[in-house]
CSV table of C-alpha atoms and ligand atoms in Angstrom, one decimal:
chain,number,residue,atom,x,y,z
A,324,MET,CA,0.2,0.0,0.1
A,325,ARG,CA,1.0,3.5,-0.3
A,326,ALA,CA,1.9,5.7,2.6
A,327,THR,CA,3.3,9.0,4.3
A,328,VAL,CA,6.3,8.6,5.6
A,329,MET,CA,8.8,11.8,6.7
A,330,TYR,CA,12.9,10.8,6.6
A,331,GLY,CA,14.0,14.3,8.1
A,332,ALA,CA,13.0,17.5,8.6
A,333,GLY,CA,11.5,18.8,4.7
A,334,ASP,CA,10.8,15.7,3.9
A,335,VAL,CA,7.9,13.9,3.3
A,336,ARG,CA,7.6,11.0,0.3
A,337,VAL,CA,4.5,8.9,-0.1
A,338,GLU,CA,6.0,5.2,-1.1
A,339,SER,CA,5.3,1.8,-1.6
A,340,VAL,CA,5.3,-0.2,2.0
A,341,PRO,CA,3.9,-3.2,3.6
A,342,ASP,CA,0.7,-3.7,3.7
A,343,PRO,CA,-0.7,-3.6,7.1
A,344,ARG,CA,-1.3,-6.8,8.9
A,345,LEU,CA,-3.7,-8.3,12.4
A,346,THR,CA,-0.3,-8.6,14.5
A,347,GLU,CA,-2.5,-8.9,18.1
A,348,PRO,CA,-6.1,-10.8,18.4
A,349,THR,CA,-7.6,-7.2,19.9
A,350,ASP,CA,-6.7,-5.2,16.4
A,351,ALA,CA,-9.1,-4.0,13.4
A,352,LEU,CA,-7.3,-3.3,10.0
A,353,VAL,CA,-8.7,0.4,8.6
A,354,ALA,CA,-9.0,0.8,4.7
A,355,VAL,CA,-8.4,5.0,5.2
A,356,ASN,CA,-11.2,7.3,3.2
A,357,ARG,CA,-10.4,10.5,5.3
A,358,ALA,CA,-7.2,11.5,6.7
A,359,ALA,CA,-5.7,14.8,7.7
A,360,ILE,CA,-2.3,16.7,8.2
A,361,CYS,CA,-1.8,18.0,12.2
A,362,GLY,CA,0.2,21.0,13.4
A,363,SER,CA,1.8,18.8,15.7
A,364,ASP,CA,3.0,16.9,12.5
A,365,LEU,CA,5.0,20.1,11.7
A,366,TRP,CA,7.6,19.7,15.1
A,367,PRO,CA,8.9,17.1,13.3
A,368,TYR,CA,8.2,19.1,9.5
A,369,ARG,CA,10.7,21.5,10.9
A,370,THR,CA,13.3,20.0,13.2
A,371,LEU,CA,12.8,15.7,12.7
A,372,GLU,CA,16.5,14.2,11.3
A,373,HIS,CA,17.2,12.2,9.0
A,374,SER,CA,16.9,9.1,9.2
A,375,ASP,CA,17.4,6.2,6.8
A,376,THR,CA,14.0,4.2,8.4
A,377,GLY,CA,11.9,7.6,8.4
A,378,ARG,CA,9.0,8.3,10.6
A,379,ARG,CA,5.3,6.4,9.3
A,380,MET,CA,3.5,9.6,10.1
A,381,GLY,CA,-0.5,11.3,10.5
A,382,HIS,CA,-3.2,10.0,13.5
A,383,GLU,CA,-6.5,11.1,12.2
A,384,ALA,CA,-8.7,8.9,10.2
A,385,ILE,CA,-11.9,7.9,9.6
A,386,GLY,CA,-12.3,4.7,7.4
A,387,ILE,CA,-14.1,1.3,6.8
A,388,VAL,CA,-13.2,-1.5,8.9
A,389,GLU,CA,-11.6,-3.9,6.6
A,390,ALA,CA,-11.0,-7.2,9.0
A,391,VAL,CA,-10.9,-7.9,13.0
A,392,GLY,CA,-9.3,-9.8,14.9
A,393,THR,CA,-10.3,-12.8,17.0
A,394,ASP,CA,-11.2,-10.7,20.4
A,395,VAL,CA,-13.2,-8.0,19.0
A,396,GLY,CA,-16.2,-7.6,19.7
A,397,THR,CA,-17.9,-4.7,19.3
A,398,ILE,CA,-16.5,-3.4,15.4
A,399,ASN,CA,-17.4,-5.3,12.6
A,400,VAL,CA,-15.9,-5.4,9.2
A,401,GLY,CA,-17.6,-2.9,6.9
A,402,ASP,CA,-18.4,-0.8,10.2
A,403,VAL,CA,-17.7,2.7,8.8
A,404,VAL,CA,-15.2,4.0,12.0
A,405,VAL,CA,-13.9,7.7,13.6
A,406,MET,CA,-9.9,6.6,15.0
A,407,PRO,CA,-8.5,9.4,18.0
A,408,PHE,CA,-5.2,10.5,18.1
A,409,ALA,CA,-4.4,7.7,20.8
A,410,TYR,CA,-5.5,3.9,21.0
A,411,SER,CA,-7.1,3.0,24.3
A,412,ASP,CA,-8.7,-0.2,25.5
A,413,GLY,CA,-11.2,1.5,27.3
A,414,THR,CA,-11.4,-0.7,30.3
A,415,CYS,CA,-8.7,-0.2,32.4
A,416,ILE,CA,-8.4,2.5,35.5
A,417,PHE,CA,-7.6,5.9,33.3
A,418,CYS,CA,-10.1,5.2,30.6
A,419,ARG,CA,-13.1,4.4,32.8
A,420,GLU,CA,-11.9,7.9,34.6
A,421,GLY,CA,-12.3,9.6,31.0
A,422,LEU,CA,-8.6,9.8,30.6
A,423,HIS,CA,-7.9,7.8,27.5
A,424,THR,CA,-4.3,9.5,26.9
A,425,SER,CA,-3.1,7.9,30.0
A,426,CYS,CA,-4.5,4.2,29.3
A,427,ILE,CA,-2.1,1.3,30.8
A,428,HIS,CA,-2.8,-0.4,27.2
A,429,GLY,CA,-2.5,2.3,24.8
A,430,GLY,CA,0.0,4.7,22.3
A,431,PHE,CA,-0.1,7.2,19.7
A,432,PHE,CA,-0.4,6.8,15.8
A,433,GLY,CA,2.4,8.0,14.2
A,434,THR,CA,5.2,8.1,16.5
A,435,GLY,CA,6.4,4.5,16.2
A,436,GLU,CA,4.0,3.2,18.4
A,437,ALA,CA,1.3,2.4,15.7
A,438,ASP,CA,1.9,3.2,12.2
A,439,GLY,CA,0.5,5.9,11.1
A,440,ALA,CA,-3.0,7.4,8.9
A,441,GLN,CA,-1.9,9.1,6.3
A,442,ALA,CA,-1.9,6.0,4.3
A,443,GLU,CA,-4.4,4.1,2.0
A,444,ALA,CA,-4.3,1.9,5.8
A,445,VAL,CA,-3.8,1.8,9.4
A,446,ARG,CA,-3.8,-1.4,11.8
A,447,VAL,CA,-5.3,0.2,15.0
A,448,PRO,CA,-4.5,-2.0,18.7
A,449,GLN,CA,-7.2,-2.0,21.0
A,450,ALA,CA,-10.1,-1.8,18.2
A,451,ASP,CA,-12.7,-2.7,20.5
A,452,GLY,CA,-12.1,0.4,23.2
A,453,THR,CA,-10.7,2.9,20.6
A,454,LEU,CA,-12.8,3.5,17.7
A,455,VAL,CA,-16.4,4.3,16.7
A,456,VAL,CA,-19.1,3.4,14.7
A,457,LEU,CA,-20.4,6.2,12.4
A,458,PRO,CA,-23.6,6.0,11.9
A,459,VAL,CA,-23.5,7.9,8.0
A,460,GLY,CA,-21.1,7.0,5.1
A,461,PHE,CA,-17.7,8.8,3.2
A,462,ASP,CA,-21.2,11.0,0.6
A,463,ASP,CA,-22.1,12.8,4.1
A,464,ALA,CA,-21.6,16.4,3.5
A,465,LEU,CA,-20.3,16.5,8.0
A,466,MET,CA,-17.1,14.1,6.9
A,467,PRO,CA,-14.9,17.1,7.6
A,468,SER,CA,-16.7,17.7,10.9
A,469,LEU,CA,-16.4,14.5,11.7
A,470,LEU,CA,-12.3,14.0,11.0
A,471,THR,CA,-12.0,16.9,13.7
A,472,LEU,CA,-13.3,14.5,16.5
A,473,THR,CA,-9.8,12.3,15.5
A,474,ASP,CA,-8.1,14.8,16.9
A,475,VAL,CA,-8.3,19.0,17.0
A,476,MET,CA,-12.0,19.5,17.9
A,477,GLY,CA,-11.9,17.3,21.1
A,478,THR,CA,-8.1,18.8,22.1
A,479,GLY,CA,-10.1,22.6,21.7
A,480,HIS,CA,-13.0,21.2,23.9
A,481,HIS,CA,-9.9,19.0,26.1
A,482,ALA,CA,-8.8,23.0,26.7
A,483,ALA,CA,-11.8,24.7,27.5
A,484,VAL,CA,-12.6,21.7,29.8
A,485,ALA,CA,-9.5,22.5,31.3
A,486,ALA,CA,-9.5,25.6,32.0
A,487,LYS,CA,-12.7,25.5,33.4
A,488,VAL,CA,-15.0,27.5,30.5
A,489,GLY,CA,-18.5,27.0,31.9
A,490,PRO,CA,-21.2,29.8,31.7
A,491,GLY,CA,-20.7,33.5,31.3
A,492,LYS,CA,-17.1,33.2,31.8
A,493,THR,CA,-14.6,35.4,30.2
A,494,VAL,CA,-12.1,33.5,27.7
A,495,ALA,CA,-9.5,33.9,25.9
A,496,VAL,CA,-7.4,31.8,23.2
A,497,VAL,CA,-4.0,31.7,22.8
A,498,GLY,CA,-3.5,30.5,19.1
A,499,ASP,CA,-5.4,30.9,15.5
A,500,GLY,CA,-4.2,27.6,14.6
A,501,ALA,CA,-7.5,24.7,14.4
A,502,VAL,CA,-6.5,24.0,17.5
A,503,GLY,CA,-7.4,27.3,19.2
A,504,LEU,CA,-9.7,27.6,16.7
A,505,CYS,CA,-12.0,24.5,17.5
A,506,GLY,CA,-11.4,25.9,21.0
A,507,VAL,CA,-13.4,28.8,20.4
A,508,LEU,CA,-16.3,27.0,19.0
A,509,ALA,CA,-15.7,24.3,22.3
A,510,ALA,CA,-16.1,27.6,24.6
A,511,ARG,CA,-19.1,29.1,23.1
A,512,ARG,CA,-20.6,25.8,23.1
A,513,LEU,CA,-19.6,25.2,27.0
A,514,GLY,CA,-21.7,28.8,27.0
A,515,ALA,CA,-19.1,31.8,27.0
A,516,GLU,CA,-20.1,34.7,27.2
A,517,GLN,CA,-16.6,36.6,25.9
A,518,ILE,CA,-14.6,35.2,24.1
A,519,ILE,CA,-11.4,36.8,22.5
A,520,ILE,CA,-9.1,34.8,19.8
A,521,LEU,CA,-5.8,36.2,20.4
A,522,GLY,CA,-4.2,35.8,16.6
A,523,ARG,CA,-3.4,38.2,13.1
A,524,HIS,CA,-3.9,36.0,10.4
A,525,PRO,CA,-6.8,37.5,8.6
A,526,ASP,CA,-8.5,33.9,7.2
A,527,ARG,CA,-8.3,32.5,10.9
A,528,ILE,CA,-9.5,35.7,12.5
A,529,ALA,CA,-12.3,35.9,10.6
A,530,LEU,CA,-13.0,31.3,11.1
A,531,ALA,CA,-13.1,32.3,14.5
A,532,LYS,CA,-15.1,35.2,14.6
A,533,GLU,CA,-18.0,32.8,13.0
A,534,PHE,CA,-17.5,30.3,15.7
A,535,GLY,CA,-17.8,32.9,18.1
A,536,ALA,CA,-14.9,34.8,19.7
A,537,THR,CA,-16.5,38.7,19.9
A,538,ASP,CA,-12.6,40.2,20.3
A,539,VAL,CA,-9.7,40.0,18.4
A,540,VAL,CA,-6.5,40.6,19.8
A,541,SER,CA,-3.2,40.9,17.3
A,542,GLU,CA,-0.6,42.3,20.0
A,543,ARG,CA,1.8,39.6,21.5
A,544,GLY,CA,4.2,39.2,24.1
A,545,GLU,CA,3.2,42.6,26.6
A,546,GLU,CA,1.1,44.6,24.4
A,547,ALA,CA,-1.2,41.5,24.2
A,548,VAL,CA,-1.5,40.9,27.8
A,549,GLU,CA,-1.7,44.7,28.3
A,550,ARG,CA,-4.6,44.6,25.6
A,551,VAL,CA,-6.6,41.8,27.2
A,552,ARG,CA,-7.0,43.2,30.6
A,553,GLU,CA,-8.3,46.8,28.7
A,554,ILE,CA,-10.7,44.9,27.4
A,555,THR,CA,-12.0,42.7,30.7
A,556,ASP,CA,-12.2,45.8,33.1
A,557,GLY,CA,-8.5,45.0,33.8
A,558,PHE,CA,-8.7,42.1,36.0
A,559,GLY,CA,-7.5,39.3,32.5
A,560,VAL,CA,-10.1,36.6,31.7
A,561,HIS,CA,-11.5,33.4,33.7
A,562,SER,CA,-10.0,30.7,31.4
A,563,VAL,CA,-7.6,30.6,29.0
A,564,LEU,CA,-6.7,28.4,26.0
A,565,GLU,CA,-3.2,27.6,25.2
A,566,CYS,CA,-3.2,26.0,21.8
A,567,VAL,CA,0.5,26.4,20.9
A,568,GLY,CA,3.1,25.3,23.4
A,569,LEU,CA,5.9,28.0,22.7
A,570,GLU,CA,7.6,29.6,26.2
A,571,GLN,CA,5.8,33.1,24.4
A,572,SER,CA,2.5,31.6,24.8
A,573,VAL,CA,2.7,30.0,27.3
A,574,LEU,CA,3.8,33.2,29.3
A,575,THR,CA,1.1,35.2,27.9
A,576,ALA,CA,-1.8,32.7,28.8
A,577,LEU,CA,-0.8,32.7,32.3
A,578,CYS,CA,-0.1,36.2,32.6
A,579,ILE,CA,-4.0,36.9,31.3
A,580,ALA,CA,-5.7,34.5,34.1
A,581,ARG,CA,-7.3,36.5,36.5
A,582,PRO,CA,-6.8,35.8,40.0
A,583,GLY,CA,-8.6,32.2,40.9
A,584,GLY,CA,-8.6,31.5,37.3
A,585,ALA,CA,-7.5,28.8,34.8
A,586,VAL,CA,-4.9,27.6,32.2
A,587,GLY,CA,-5.9,24.6,29.9
A,588,ARG,CA,-2.9,24.0,27.7
A,589,VAL,CA,-3.1,21.9,25.1
A,590,GLY,CA,-0.8,23.0,22.9
A,591,VAL,CA,2.6,20.2,22.7
A,592,PRO,CA,5.0,22.5,24.9
A,593,GLN,CA,8.7,23.0,23.1
A,594,ASP,CA,10.2,23.6,26.9
A,595,GLU,CA,10.9,21.9,29.7
A,596,THR,CA,10.2,25.1,32.1
A,597,ILE,CA,6.8,26.8,32.2
A,598,PRO,CA,7.2,30.4,33.1
A,599,ALA,CA,5.3,33.0,35.0
A,600,SER,CA,5.8,30.8,37.8
A,601,ARG,CA,5.5,33.9,40.6
A,602,PRO,CA,2.5,35.8,38.7
A,603,ALA,CA,0.5,32.7,38.7
A,604,PHE,CA,1.4,32.2,42.2
A,605,HIS,CA,-0.2,34.9,43.4
A,606,ASN,CA,-2.8,34.9,41.6
A,607,ASN,CA,-3.6,31.6,42.7
A,608,VAL,CA,-4.2,30.8,38.7
A,609,THR,CA,-4.8,26.2,38.3
A,610,LEU,CA,-2.4,25.5,35.6
A,611,SER,CA,-3.7,22.5,33.6
A,612,GLY,CA,-4.5,20.3,30.4
A,613,GLY,CA,-2.3,17.6,28.4
A,614,PRO,CA,-3.0,15.1,25.0
A,615,ALA,CA,-6.4,15.8,25.0
A,616,PRO,CA,-8.4,12.8,25.7
A,617,VAL,CA,-10.5,12.6,23.1
A,618,ARG,CA,-11.8,8.7,22.4
A,619,ALA,CA,-13.7,10.2,26.0
A,620,TYR,CA,-15.2,14.1,24.1
A,621,ILE,CA,-16.8,11.6,21.0
A,622,GLU,CA,-19.7,10.8,22.5
A,623,GLU,CA,-20.3,14.0,24.0
A,624,LEU,CA,-18.4,16.2,20.3
A,625,LEU,CA,-20.5,13.3,17.9
A,626,PRO,CA,-24.3,14.0,18.5
A,627,ASP,CA,-24.0,18.2,18.1
A,628,VAL,CA,-21.9,17.4,14.9
A,629,LEU,CA,-24.4,14.8,13.4
A,630,GLU,CA,-27.2,17.0,14.3
A,631,GLY,CA,-25.5,20.6,12.8
A,632,ARG,CA,-25.0,22.3,16.6
A,633,ILE,CA,-21.1,23.3,15.5
A,634,ASP,CA,-19.3,22.7,12.4
A,635,PRO,CA,-15.7,22.5,13.2
A,636,GLY,CA,-14.8,21.0,9.7
A,637,HIS,CA,-14.2,25.0,8.8
A,638,VAL,CA,-10.8,24.3,10.2
A,639,PHE,CA,-10.0,22.7,6.9
A,640,ASP,CA,-9.7,24.9,4.0
A,641,ARG,CA,-7.2,22.7,1.6
A,642,VAL,CA,-8.4,19.3,0.3
A,643,VAL,CA,-5.0,17.2,-1.0
A,644,SER,CA,-4.9,13.2,-2.4
A,645,LEU,CA,-2.8,11.0,-0.7
A,646,ASP,CA,0.2,11.9,-3.2
A,647,GLU,CA,-0.3,15.6,-2.2
A,648,VAL,CA,0.4,15.4,0.9
A,649,PRO,CA,4.4,16.1,1.2
A,650,ASP,CA,2.5,19.6,-0.8
A,651,GLY,CA,0.2,19.5,1.9
A,652,TYR,CA,3.1,19.5,4.5
A,653,ARG,CA,5.0,22.6,2.5
A,654,ALA,CA,1.0,24.6,2.4
A,655,MET,CA,-0.2,24.5,6.4
A,656,ASN,CA,4.1,25.4,7.4
A,657,ASP,CA,3.7,28.4,5.2
A,658,ARG,CA,0.2,29.1,6.9
A,659,GLU,CA,-1.5,29.0,3.4
A,660,ALA,CA,-3.9,26.3,5.0
A,661,ILE,CA,-4.7,26.3,8.2
A,662,LYS,CA,-5.5,22.9,8.3
A,663,VAL,CA,-4.9,19.8,5.7
A,664,MET,CA,-7.4,17.4,5.0
A,665,ILE,CA,-6.6,13.6,2.5
A,666,GLU,CA,-9.0,12.1,0.3
A,667,VAL,CA,-7.3,8.9,0.4
B,1423,ZN,ZN1,-6.7,2.0,28.9
């Protein structure tokens, strides 16, 4: 089959690889119909050291089940399924607490633990716990929005939950990538009264407003902090969604939280240390977040997508074929595209 392999920074190839096989009785094989390129794929795209073996990329997919192992009970051949970016058994102590990304039998697609989903097919470990059957076919207009349940919508929602967003709250979203934009949508869905997007790209700002942003702050650093305070009576916001992961964005997030506020961070931290320790301490700011247990959120978000109450699929502003995936990476890295969908 054909699959996406990254050999080093800027070196993404689509090439023939061995067909995936069932290797554990709890596995399923899924023929991929839709996949996506993630903002987190851009970190290795910028920094990965060259290797001769390469890394199989992709962790967001919708497809059809082609085969199941002997221990798979609830997933059947022919099911149209959505695959979250992490696999999980759904039964261990952490899964039962809703923290599927810490599953003791779990792992992550496209990391070496399981092969990537930017491919014609993918082996899905722990199929019963991982996959969710969709009640629609591939031709459904909701496919882009359903695809966001694999990562970005669940991740934006996780940032909002970690930041304690609720009715009447003031919210700021740091980062105008697909996750930040989904964070705006999640904050609106959870009843936020004011939603400030920190970003500066006109197309992204327009989508943020469509998703429910009430204010835009295009400044950066200390100026951004001042501007957020200005539009929140000088105090800052109740909830901050940190959707970037750089030192500067985490610093901004912690400095715009009002006393007693919370920061939910879902941007993968690119630094070992957390800034603004003293102001965060002084203001009793909660810092929470991490890899989103998107599997836990699919049940909650799926009805809203199916019934049209949220339309996170608008974050996809480019569609490519599998062979065009390398150009999809380039387009996202050059900020020509917010998020790229792959039609396999
Ligand atoms: Zn588990």
